[in-house]
Structures are given as structure tokens and as C-alpha cells.
PDB file of C-alpha atoms in Angstrom:
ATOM      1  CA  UNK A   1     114.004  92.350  -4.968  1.00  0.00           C
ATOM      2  CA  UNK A   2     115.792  95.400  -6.007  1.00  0.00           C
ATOM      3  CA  UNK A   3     118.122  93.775  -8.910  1.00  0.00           C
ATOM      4  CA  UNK A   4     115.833  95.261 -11.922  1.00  0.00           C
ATOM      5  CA  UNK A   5     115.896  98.740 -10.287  1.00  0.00           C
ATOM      6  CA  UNK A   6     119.363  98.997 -10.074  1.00  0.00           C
ATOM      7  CA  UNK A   7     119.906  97.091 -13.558  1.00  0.00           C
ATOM      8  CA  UNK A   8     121.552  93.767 -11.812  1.00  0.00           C
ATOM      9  CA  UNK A   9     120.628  90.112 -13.356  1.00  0.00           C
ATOM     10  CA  UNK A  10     122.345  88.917  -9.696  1.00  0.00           C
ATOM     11  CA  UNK A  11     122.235  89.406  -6.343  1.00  0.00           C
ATOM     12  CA  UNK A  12     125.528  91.145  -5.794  1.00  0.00           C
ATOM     13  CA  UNK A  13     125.978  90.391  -1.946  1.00  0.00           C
ATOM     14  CA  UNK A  14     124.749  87.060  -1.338  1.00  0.00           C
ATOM     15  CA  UNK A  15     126.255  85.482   1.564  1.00  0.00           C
ATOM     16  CA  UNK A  16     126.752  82.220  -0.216  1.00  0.00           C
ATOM     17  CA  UNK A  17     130.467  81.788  -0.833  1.00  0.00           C
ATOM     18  CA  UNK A  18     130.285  82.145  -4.375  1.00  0.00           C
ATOM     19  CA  UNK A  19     133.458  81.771  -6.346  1.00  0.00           C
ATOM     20  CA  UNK A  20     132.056  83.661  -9.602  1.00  0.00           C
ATOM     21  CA  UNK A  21     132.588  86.862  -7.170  1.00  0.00           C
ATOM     22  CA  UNK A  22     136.270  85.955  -6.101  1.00  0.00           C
ATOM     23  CA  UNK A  23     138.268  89.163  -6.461  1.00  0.00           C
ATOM     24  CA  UNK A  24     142.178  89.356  -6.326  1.00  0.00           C
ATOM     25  CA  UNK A  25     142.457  90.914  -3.303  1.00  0.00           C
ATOM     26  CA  UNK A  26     146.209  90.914  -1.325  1.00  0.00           C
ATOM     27  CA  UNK A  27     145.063  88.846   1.817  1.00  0.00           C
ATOM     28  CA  UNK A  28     142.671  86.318  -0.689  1.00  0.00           C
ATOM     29  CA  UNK A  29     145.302  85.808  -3.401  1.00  0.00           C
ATOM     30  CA  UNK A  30     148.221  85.303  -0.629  1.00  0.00           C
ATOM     31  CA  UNK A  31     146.603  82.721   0.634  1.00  0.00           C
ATOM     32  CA  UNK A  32     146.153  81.079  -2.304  1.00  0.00           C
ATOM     33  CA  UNK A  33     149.506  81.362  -3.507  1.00  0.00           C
ATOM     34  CA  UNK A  34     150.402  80.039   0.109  1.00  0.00           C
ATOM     35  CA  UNK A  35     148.144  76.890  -0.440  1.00  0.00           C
ATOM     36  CA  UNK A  36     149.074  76.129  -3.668  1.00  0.00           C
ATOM     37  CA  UNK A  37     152.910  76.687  -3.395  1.00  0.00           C
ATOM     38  CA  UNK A  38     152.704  74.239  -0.232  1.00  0.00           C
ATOM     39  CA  UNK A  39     150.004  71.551  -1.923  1.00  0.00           C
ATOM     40  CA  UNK A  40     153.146  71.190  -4.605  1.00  0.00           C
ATOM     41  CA  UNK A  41     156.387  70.842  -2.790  1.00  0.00           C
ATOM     42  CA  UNK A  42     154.052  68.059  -0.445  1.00  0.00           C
ATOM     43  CA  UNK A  43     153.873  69.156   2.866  1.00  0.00           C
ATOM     44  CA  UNK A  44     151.959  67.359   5.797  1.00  0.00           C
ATOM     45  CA  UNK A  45     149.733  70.142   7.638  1.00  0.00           C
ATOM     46  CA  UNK A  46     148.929  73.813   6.023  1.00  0.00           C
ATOM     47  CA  UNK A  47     146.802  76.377   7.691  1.00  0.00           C
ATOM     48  CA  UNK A  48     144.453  79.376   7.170  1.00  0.00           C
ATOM     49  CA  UNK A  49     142.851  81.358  10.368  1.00  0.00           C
ATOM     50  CA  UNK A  50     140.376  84.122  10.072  1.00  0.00           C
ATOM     51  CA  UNK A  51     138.508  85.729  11.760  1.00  0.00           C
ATOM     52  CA  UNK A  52     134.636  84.763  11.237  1.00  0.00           C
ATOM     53  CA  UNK A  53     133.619  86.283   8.005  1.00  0.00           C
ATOM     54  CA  UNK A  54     136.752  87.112   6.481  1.00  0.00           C
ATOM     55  CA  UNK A  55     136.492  85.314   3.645  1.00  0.00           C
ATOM     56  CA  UNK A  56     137.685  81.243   4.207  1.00  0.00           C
ATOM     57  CA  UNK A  57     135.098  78.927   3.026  1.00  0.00           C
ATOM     58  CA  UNK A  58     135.692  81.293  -0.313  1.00  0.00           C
ATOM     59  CA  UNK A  59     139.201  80.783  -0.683  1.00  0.00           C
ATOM     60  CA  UNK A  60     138.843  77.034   0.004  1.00  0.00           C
ATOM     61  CA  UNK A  61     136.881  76.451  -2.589  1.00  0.00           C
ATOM     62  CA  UNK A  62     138.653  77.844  -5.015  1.00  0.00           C
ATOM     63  CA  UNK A  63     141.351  75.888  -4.252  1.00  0.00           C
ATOM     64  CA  UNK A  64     139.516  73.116  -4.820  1.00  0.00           C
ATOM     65  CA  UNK A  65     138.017  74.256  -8.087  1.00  0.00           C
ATOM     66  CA  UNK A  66     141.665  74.994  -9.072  1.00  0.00           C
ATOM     67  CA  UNK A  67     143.543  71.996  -8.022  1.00  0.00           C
ATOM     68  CA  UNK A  68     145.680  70.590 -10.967  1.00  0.00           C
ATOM     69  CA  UNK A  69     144.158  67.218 -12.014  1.00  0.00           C
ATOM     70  CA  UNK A  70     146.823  64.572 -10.423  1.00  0.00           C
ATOM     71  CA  UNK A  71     145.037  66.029  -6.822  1.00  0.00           C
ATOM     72  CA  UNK A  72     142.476  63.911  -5.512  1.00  0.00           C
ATOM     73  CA  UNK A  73     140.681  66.040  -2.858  1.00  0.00           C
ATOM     74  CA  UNK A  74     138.873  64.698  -0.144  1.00  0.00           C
ATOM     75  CA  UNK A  75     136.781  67.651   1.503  1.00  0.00           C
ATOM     76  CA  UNK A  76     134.819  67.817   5.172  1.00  0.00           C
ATOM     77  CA  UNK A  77     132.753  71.112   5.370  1.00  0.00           C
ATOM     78  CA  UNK A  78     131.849  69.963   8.796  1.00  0.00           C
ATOM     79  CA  UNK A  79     134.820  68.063  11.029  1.00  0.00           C
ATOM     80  CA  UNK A  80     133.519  67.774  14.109  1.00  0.00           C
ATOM     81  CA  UNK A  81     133.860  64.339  14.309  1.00  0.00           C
ATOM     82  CA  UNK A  82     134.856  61.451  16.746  1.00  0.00           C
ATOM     83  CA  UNK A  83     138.355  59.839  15.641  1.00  0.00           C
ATOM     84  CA  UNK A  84     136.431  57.088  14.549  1.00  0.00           C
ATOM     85  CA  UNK A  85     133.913  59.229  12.261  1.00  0.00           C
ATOM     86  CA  UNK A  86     136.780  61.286  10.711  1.00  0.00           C
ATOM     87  CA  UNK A  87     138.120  57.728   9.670  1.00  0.00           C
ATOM     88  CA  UNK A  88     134.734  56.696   8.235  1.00  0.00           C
ATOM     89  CA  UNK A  89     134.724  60.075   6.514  1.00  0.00           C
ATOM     90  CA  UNK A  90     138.050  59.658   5.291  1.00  0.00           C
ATOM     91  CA  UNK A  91     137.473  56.420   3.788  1.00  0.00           C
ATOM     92  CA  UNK A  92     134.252  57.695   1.881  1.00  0.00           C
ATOM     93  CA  UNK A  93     136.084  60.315   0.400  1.00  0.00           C
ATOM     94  CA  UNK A  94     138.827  57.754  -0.829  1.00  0.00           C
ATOM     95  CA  UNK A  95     136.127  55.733  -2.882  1.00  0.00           C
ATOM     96  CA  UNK A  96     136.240  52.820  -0.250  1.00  0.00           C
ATOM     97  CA  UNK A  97     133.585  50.527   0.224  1.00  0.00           C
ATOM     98  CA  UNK A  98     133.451  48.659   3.546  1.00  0.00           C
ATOM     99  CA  UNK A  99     131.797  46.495   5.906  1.00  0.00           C
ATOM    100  CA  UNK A 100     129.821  48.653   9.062  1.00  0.00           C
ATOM    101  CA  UNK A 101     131.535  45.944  11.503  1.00  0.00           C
ATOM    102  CA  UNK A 102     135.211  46.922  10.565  1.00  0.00           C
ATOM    103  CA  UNK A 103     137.221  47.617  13.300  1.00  0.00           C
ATOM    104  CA  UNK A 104     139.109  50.943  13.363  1.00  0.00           C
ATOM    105  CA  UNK A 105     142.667  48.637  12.593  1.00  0.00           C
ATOM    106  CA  UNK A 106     141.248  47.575   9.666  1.00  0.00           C
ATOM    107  CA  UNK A 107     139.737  50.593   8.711  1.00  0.00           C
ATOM    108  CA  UNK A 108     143.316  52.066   8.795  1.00  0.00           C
ATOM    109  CA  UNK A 109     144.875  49.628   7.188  1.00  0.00           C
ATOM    110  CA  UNK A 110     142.452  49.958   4.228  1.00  0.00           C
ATOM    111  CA  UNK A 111     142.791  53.666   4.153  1.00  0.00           C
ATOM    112  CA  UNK A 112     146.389  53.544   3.502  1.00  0.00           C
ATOM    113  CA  UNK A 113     146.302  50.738   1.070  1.00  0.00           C
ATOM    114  CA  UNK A 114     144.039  53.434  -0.558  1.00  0.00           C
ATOM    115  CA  UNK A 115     146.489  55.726  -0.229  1.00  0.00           C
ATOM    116  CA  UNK A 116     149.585  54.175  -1.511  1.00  0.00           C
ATOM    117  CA  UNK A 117     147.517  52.876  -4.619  1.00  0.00           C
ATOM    118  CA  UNK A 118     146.140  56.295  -5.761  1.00  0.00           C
ATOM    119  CA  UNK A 119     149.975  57.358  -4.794  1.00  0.00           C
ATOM    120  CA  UNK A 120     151.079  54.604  -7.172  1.00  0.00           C
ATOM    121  CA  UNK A 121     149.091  56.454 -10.050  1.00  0.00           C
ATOM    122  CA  UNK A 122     150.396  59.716  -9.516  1.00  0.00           C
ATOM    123  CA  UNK A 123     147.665  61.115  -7.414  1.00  0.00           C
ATOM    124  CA  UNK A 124     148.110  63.549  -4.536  1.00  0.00           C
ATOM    125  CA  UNK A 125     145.847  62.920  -1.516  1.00  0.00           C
ATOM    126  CA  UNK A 126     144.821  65.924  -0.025  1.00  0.00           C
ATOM    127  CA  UNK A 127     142.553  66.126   2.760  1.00  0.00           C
ATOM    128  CA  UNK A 128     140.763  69.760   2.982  1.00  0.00           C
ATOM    129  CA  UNK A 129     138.845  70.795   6.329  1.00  0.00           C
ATOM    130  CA  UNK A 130     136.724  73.899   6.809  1.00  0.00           C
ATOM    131  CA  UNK A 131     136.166  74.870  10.403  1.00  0.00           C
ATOM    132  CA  UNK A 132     138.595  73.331  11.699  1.00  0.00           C
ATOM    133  CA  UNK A 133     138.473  74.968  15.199  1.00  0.00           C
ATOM    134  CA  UNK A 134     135.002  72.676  15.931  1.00  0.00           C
ATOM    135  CA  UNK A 135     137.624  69.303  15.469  1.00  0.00           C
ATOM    136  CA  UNK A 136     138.075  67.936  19.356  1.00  0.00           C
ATOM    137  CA  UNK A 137     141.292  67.412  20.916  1.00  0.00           C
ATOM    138  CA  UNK A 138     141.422  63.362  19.756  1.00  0.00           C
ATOM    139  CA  UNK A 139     140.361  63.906  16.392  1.00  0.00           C
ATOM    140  CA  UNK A 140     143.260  66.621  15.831  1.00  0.00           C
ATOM    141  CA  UNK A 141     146.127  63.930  17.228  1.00  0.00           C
ATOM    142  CA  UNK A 142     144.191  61.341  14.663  1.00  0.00           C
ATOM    143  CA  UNK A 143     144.848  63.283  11.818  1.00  0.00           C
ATOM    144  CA  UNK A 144     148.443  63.566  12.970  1.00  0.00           C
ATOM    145  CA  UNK A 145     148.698  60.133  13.160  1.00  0.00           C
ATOM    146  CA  UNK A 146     147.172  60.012   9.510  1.00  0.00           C
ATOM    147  CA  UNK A 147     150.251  62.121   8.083  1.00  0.00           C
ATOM    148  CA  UNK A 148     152.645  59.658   9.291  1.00  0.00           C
ATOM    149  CA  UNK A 149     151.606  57.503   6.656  1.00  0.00           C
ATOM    150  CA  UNK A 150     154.063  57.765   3.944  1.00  0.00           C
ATOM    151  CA  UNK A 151     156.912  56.597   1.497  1.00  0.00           C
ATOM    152  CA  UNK A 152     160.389  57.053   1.322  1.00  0.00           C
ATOM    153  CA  UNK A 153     160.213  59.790  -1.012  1.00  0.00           C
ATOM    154  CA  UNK A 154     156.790  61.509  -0.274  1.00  0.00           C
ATOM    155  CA  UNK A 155     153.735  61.929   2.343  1.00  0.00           C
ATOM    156  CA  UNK A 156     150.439  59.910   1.355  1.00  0.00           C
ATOM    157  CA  UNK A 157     148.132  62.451   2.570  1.00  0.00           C
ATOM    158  CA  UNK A 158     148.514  66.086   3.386  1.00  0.00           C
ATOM    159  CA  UNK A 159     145.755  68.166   5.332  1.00  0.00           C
ATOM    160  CA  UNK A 160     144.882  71.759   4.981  1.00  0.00           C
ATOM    161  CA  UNK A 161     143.340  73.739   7.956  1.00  0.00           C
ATOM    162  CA  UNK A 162     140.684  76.512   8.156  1.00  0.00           C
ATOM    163  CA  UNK A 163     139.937  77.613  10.701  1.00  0.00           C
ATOM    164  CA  UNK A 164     139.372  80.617  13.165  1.00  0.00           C
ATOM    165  CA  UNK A 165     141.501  82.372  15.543  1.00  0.00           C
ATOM    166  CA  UNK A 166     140.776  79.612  18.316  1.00  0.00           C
ATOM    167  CA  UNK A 167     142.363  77.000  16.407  1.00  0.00           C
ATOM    168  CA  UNK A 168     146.016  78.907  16.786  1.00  0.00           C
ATOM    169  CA  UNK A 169     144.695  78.928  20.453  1.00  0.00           C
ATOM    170  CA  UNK A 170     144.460  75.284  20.624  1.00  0.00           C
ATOM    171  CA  UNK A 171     147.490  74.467  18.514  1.00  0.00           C
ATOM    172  CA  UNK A 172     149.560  76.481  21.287  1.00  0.00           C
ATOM    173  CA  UNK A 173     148.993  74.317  23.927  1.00  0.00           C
ATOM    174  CA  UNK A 174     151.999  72.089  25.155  1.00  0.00           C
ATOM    175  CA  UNK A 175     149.993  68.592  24.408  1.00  0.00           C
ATOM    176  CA  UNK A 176     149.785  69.613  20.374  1.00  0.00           C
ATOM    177  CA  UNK A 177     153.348  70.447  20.258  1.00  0.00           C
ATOM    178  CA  UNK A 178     154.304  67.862  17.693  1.00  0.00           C
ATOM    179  CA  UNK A 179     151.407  68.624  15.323  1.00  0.00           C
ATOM    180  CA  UNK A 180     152.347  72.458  15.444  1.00  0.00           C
ATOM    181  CA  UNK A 181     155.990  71.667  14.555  1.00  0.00           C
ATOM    182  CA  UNK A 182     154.410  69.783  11.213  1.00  0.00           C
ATOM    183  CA  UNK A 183     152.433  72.699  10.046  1.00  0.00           C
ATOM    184  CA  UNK A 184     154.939  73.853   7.500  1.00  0.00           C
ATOM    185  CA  UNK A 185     152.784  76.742   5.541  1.00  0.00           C
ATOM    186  CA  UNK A 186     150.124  79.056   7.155  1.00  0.00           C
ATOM    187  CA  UNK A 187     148.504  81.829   6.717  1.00  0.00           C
ATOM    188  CA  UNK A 188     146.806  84.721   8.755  1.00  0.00           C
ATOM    189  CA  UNK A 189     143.560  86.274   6.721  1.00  0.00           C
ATOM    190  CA  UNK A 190     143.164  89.733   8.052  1.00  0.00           C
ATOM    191  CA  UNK A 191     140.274  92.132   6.656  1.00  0.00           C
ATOM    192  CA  UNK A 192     140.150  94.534   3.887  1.00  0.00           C
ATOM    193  CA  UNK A 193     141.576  98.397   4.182  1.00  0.00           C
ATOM    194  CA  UNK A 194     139.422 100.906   2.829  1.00  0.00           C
ATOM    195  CA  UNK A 195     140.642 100.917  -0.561  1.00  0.00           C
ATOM    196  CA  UNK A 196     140.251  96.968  -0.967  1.00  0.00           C
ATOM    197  CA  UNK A 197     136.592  97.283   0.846  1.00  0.00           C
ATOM    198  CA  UNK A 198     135.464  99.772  -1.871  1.00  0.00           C
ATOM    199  CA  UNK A 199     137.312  97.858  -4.876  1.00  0.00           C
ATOM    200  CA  UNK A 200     134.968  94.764  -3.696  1.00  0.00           C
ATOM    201  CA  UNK A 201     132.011  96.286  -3.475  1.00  0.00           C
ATOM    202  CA  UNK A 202     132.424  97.819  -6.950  1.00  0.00           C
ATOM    203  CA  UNK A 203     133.355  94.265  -8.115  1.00  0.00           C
ATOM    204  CA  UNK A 204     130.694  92.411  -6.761  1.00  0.00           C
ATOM    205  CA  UNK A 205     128.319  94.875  -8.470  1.00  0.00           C
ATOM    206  CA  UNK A 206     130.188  94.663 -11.657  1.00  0.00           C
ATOM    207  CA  UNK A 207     130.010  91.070 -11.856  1.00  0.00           C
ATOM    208  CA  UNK A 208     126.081  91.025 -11.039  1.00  0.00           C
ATOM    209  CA  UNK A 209     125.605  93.506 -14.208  1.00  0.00           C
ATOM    210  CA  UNK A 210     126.135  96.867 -13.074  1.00  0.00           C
ATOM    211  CA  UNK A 211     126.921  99.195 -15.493  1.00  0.00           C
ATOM    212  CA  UNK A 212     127.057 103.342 -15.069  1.00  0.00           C
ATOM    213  CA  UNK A 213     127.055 105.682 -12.707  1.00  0.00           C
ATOM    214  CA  UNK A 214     128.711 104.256  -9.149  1.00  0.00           C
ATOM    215  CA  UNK A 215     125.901 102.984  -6.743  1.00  0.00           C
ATOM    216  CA  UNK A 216     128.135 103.709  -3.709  1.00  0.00           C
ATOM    217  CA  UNK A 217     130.400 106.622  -3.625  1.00  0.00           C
ATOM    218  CA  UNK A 218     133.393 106.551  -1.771  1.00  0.00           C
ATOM    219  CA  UNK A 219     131.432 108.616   1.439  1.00  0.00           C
ATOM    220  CA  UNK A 220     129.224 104.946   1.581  1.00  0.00           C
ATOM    221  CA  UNK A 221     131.978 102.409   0.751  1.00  0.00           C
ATOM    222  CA  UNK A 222     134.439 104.294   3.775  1.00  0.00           C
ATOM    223  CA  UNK A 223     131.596 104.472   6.480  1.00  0.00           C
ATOM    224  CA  UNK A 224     131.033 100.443   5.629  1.00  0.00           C
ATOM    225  CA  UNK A 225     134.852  99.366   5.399  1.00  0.00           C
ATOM    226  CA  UNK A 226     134.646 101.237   9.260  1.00  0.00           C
ATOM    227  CA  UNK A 227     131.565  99.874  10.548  1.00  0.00           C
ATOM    228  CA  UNK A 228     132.044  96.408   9.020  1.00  0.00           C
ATOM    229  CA  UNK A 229     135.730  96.409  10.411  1.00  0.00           C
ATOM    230  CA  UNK A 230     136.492  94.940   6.916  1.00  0.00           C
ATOM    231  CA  UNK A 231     135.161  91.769   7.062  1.00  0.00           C
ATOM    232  CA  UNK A 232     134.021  90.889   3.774  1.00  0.00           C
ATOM    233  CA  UNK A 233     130.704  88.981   4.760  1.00  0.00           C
ATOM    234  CA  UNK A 234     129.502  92.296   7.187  1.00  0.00           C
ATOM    235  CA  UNK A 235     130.417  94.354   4.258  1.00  0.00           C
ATOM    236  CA  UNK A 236     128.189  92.084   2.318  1.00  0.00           C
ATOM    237  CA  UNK A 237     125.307  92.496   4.836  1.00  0.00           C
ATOM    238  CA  UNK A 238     125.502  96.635   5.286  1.00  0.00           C
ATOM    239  CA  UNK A 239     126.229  96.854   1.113  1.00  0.00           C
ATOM    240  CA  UNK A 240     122.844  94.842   0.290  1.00  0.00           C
ATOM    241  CA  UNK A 241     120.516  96.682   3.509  1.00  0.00           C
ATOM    242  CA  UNK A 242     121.582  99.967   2.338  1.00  0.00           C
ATOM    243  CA  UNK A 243     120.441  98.616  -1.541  1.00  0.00           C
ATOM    244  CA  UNK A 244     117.119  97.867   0.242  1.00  0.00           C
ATOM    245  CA  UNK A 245     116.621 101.237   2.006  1.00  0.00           C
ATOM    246  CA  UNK A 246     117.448 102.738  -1.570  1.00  0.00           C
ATOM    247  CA  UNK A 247     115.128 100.763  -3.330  1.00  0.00           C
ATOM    248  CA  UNK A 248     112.196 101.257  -0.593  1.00  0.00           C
ATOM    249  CA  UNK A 249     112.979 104.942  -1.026  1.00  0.00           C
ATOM    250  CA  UNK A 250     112.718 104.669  -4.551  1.00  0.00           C
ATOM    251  CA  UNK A 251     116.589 106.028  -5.240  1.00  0.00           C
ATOM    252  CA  UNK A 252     118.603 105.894  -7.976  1.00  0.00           C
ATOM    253  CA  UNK A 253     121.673 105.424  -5.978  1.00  0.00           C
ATOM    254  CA  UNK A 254     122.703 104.612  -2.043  1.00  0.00           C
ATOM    255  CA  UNK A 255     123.182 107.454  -0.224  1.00  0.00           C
ATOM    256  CA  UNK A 256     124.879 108.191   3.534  1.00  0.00           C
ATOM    257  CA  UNK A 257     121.579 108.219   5.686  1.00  0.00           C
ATOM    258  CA  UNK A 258     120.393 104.394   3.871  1.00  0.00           C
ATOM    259  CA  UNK A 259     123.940 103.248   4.710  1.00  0.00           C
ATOM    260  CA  UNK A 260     123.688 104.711   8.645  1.00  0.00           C
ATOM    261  CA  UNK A 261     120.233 102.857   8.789  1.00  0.00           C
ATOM    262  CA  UNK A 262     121.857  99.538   7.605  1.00  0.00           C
ATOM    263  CA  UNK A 263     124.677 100.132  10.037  1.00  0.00           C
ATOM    264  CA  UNK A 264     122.554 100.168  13.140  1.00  0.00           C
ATOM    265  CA  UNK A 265     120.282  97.576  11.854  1.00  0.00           C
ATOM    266  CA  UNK A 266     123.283  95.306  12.102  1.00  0.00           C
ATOM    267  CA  UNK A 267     123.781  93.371  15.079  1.00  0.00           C
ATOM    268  CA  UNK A 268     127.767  93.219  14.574  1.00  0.00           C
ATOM    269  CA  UNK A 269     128.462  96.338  12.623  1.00  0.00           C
ATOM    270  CA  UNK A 270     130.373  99.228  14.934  1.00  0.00           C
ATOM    271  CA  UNK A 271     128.327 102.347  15.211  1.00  0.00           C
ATOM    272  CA  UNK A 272     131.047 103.730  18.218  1.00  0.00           C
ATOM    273  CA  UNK A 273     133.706 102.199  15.530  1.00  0.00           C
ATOM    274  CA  UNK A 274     133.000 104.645  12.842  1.00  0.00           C
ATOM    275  CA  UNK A 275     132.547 107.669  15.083  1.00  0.00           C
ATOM    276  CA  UNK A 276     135.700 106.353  16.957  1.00  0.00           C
ATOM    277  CA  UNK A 277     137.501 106.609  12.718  1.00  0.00           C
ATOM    278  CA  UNK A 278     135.641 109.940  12.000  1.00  0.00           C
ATOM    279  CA  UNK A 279     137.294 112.034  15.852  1.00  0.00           C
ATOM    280  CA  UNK A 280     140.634 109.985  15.249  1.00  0.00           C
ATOM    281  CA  UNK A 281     142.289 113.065  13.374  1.00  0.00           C
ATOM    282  CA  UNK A 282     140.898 115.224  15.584  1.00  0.00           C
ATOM    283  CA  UNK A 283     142.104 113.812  18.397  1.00  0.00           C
ATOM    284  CA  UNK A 284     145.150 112.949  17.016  1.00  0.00           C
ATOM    285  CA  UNK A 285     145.892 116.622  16.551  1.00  0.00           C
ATOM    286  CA  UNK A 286     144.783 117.047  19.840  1.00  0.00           C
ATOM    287  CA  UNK A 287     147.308 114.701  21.330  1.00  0.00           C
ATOM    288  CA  UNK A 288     150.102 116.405  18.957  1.00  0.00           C
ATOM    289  CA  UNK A 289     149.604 119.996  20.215  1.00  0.00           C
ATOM    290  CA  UNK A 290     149.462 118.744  23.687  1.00  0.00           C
ATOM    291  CA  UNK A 291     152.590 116.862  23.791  1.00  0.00           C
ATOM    292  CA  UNK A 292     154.412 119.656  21.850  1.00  0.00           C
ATOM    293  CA  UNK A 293     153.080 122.448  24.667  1.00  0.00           C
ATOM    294  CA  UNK A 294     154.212 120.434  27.534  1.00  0.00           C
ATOM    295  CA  UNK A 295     157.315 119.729  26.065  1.00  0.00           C
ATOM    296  CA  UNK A 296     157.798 123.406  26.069  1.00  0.00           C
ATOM    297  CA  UNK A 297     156.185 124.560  29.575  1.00  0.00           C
ATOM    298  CA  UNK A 298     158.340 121.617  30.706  1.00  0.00           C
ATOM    299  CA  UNK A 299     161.965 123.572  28.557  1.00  0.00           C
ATOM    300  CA  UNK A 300     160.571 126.866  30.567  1.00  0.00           C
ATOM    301  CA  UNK A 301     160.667 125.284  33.907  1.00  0.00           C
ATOM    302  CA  UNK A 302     164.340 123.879  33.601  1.00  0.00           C
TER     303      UNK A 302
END
């Protein structure tokens, strides 16, 4: 809607994880250097939690886009599946074709014939899940029981976890004891600081063909890293409202009032948050001076 106005060919904050938008941020690119350092020494379990919105669906597919060629990647966007259907899935992945009557024995049994064949020609199985925290309780032992499958040298399949925060819940319980102790690698996303909240939304912009004078100054970008608490996909939301109420106004540029509209337009976005950011210093002064004076009143009375 407002792309031509603003001289964009793209829509800059699409909430489609996009990996033609991936910027190098610390908590992104740690991650992937996590993921990637333990895809090639061949460990069983890895893991990524996030909060919603921080940025995992992004990150896992560019791993996959970037996995060296001897990986053959078997990815479920959606696990919450029975044991049985994660077995099924599995096996589709794997290239297998089977009968619908195959018992779940034989289903196995095929699945690591797979397996050790595509091991045999130098592949590396890697089985990639993306909300991980829907997977019930039975499904998470089954996938435990699939990393057991191995040679003498190696693991036949290892299986990388996002999820959110509930997931290290869950994993903490005494009953999932021994598939915590296999998760050799994780990784915590937090959200973007100020600095990395107004290098993205520059990016984004950048890489959708803007060119010239800033669209958000740093006023706009520090009110949205505060309201948006730094997750990248509420930063997305507030960045492309406050384009809206620009464009409707017929601006050249966002300015503070369009980016206070978007914020309380937005369900999640922090209003008290970013007043809460703008008293801090003051109140941190506050708190100063007052400790420092009854320090002294309390020198006077001994």
C-alpha cells in the first residue's frame, strides 16, 4: 500500500519469516553458529527456546537453506503428533514408501534400515522440529528412543528443537531426565537491545529498496525497541502501522505521534513499558539521592 510512497519495491515488515531479510544480529548469528558447530561434531538432541516472536522459525530456516550438501534434512513445521504419526512423518521425510497396514515394529525397523543406508553414503540425518513445545509427553520419549539408533562410530539421526520457553519447562521435569542429559548444544534467543532494534529496522528497509533520508529516526526506533520489548516480529508490527499512519497522513517520513498510535493499536505492545523506560532515570536519581541522605541523617544520629 504505501511501498511507492516511500520508494520500496517490498514490503519491509512482513511477518512471513523471510530469509532474504536475515540480519547478523548477536542472538540470530549465535544460534546459528551453535546449530551448525553441533550439526558437525554429530550430536543427538540440540535446542533453541524463544520467546514467541523472537525470531525462530527464521533462524531455522536458514539453517536449512545452509546445510552443507552430505545433510539430508527431514523438517516438521507442525509436531504435534501421536508417536505413531511422528513415525509416519519420519518415514515420509526419509523417501520411504510403505504399506498403510504396517505395524509400528516394522515401521521402525524400516526407518533405520533407511537410516543406516543414507549413513552408508555419507549422509547426515537430521531431523528439524519447529514448535516443539506443542510435541506431547509420548512423542518426546519416541524421539529419544529414535536417537538410540546408531553405529559404533556415529548417531543415525540427530534432532534439533525449537521451541518456546515451556519446552525448558517440560524438559525439567524428573520423568524427561534422560532426554535432558542428551541435549548436548542449546541455545537461549533473547530480544534485541536498542541499538540492534534500530540496526533491523534500517535493514529491513534497506533490503526492500530504501534509499535516502532515514524513515525512522532514532526518537521512533527507541520508543518501538521499548514498547515491542524487542521482539523482532512486534517490532515488525509497530514499524509497518506507524508506515501506514505516515502514509494516510501523507508524510514523507514516520514521526513520534504515528509511532504512539501504532503502539496502542497493538494488542501486545507495552504502553506502561515505555513510560516505565522514559521515568527510569528519573527515578533512578531519585532512589540515589535518597539512599545517599539517609545514609547521612542515619551518620548524624550515631
Amino acid at each position: 500500500m504505501y511501498q511507492k510512497h516511500f520508494g520500496l519495491n517490498q514490503a519491509p515488515f512482513s511477518l512471513t519469516p523471510n530469509t532474504g531479510f536475515f540480519f547478523g544480529l548477536s542472538p540470530h548469528v549465535e544460534a546459528l553458529q551453535v546449530l551448525q558447530t553441533a550439526l558437525q561434531t554429530g550430536e543427538g538432541f540440540i535446542k533453541v527456546t524463544g520467546e514467541v516472536g523472537t525470531g525462530k522459525t527464521l533462524i531455522c530456516r536458514k539453517l536449512i537453506n545452509e546445510l552443507p550438501d552430505k545433510f539430508h534434512c527431514a523438517f516438521l513445521p507442525n509436531p504435534y503428533l501421536t508417536p505413531a504419526e511422528l513415525r509416519w512423518a519420519l518415514a515420509s521425510k526419509l523417501g520411504l514408501k510403505f504399506a498403510s497396514d504396517m505395524d509400528q515394529q516394522q515401521l521402525t525397523g524400516r526407518i533405520q534400515k533407511q537410516l543406516l543406508a543414507l549413513s552408508a553414503h555419507g549422509h547426515t540425518i537430521v531431523l528439524v522440529l519447529d514448535e516443539a513445545q506443542a510435541l506431547p509427553d509420548d512423542s518426546l520419549e519416541a524421539l529419544r528412543l529414535f536417537t538410540n539408533l546408531e553405529t559404533e562410530t556415529r548417531k543415525l539421526l540427530q534432532v534439533v528443537l525449537f521451541g518456546q520457553p515451556e519446552l525448558d519447562d517440560r524438559l525439567k521435569r524428573q520423568e524427561f531426565r534422560q532426554l535432558r542429559q542428551r541435549i548436548t548444544f542449546s541455545y537461549n534467543l533473547r530480544p534485541l537491545t536498542w541499538d540492534e532494534t534500530d540496526a533491523y529496522i534500517r535493514h529491513r528497509l534497506a533490503i526492500a529498496g530504501r534509499a535516502g533520508e532515514p524513515l525512522f529516526t532514532s526518537r521512533e526506533t527507541r520508543q518501538i525497541a521499548y514498547a515491542s520489548r524487542g521482539i523482532p516480529r512486534l517490532i515488525n508490527i509497530l514499524a509497518h502501522k506507524a508506515l501506514l499512519l505516515s502514509f494516510g497522513e501523507g508524510a514523507t517520513r514516520v514521526q513520534t505521534s504515528h509511532v504512539k498510535a501504532a503502539i496502542q493499536d497493538t494488542e501486545d505492545a507495552s504502553v506502561r513499558r515505555l513510560l516505565s523506560w522514559k521515568w527510569l532515570p528519573f527515578f533512578t536519581l531519585i532512589t540515589v539521592v535518597f539512599g545517599l541522605g539517609l545514609q547521612h541523617v542515619l551518620r548524624s544520629v550515631v
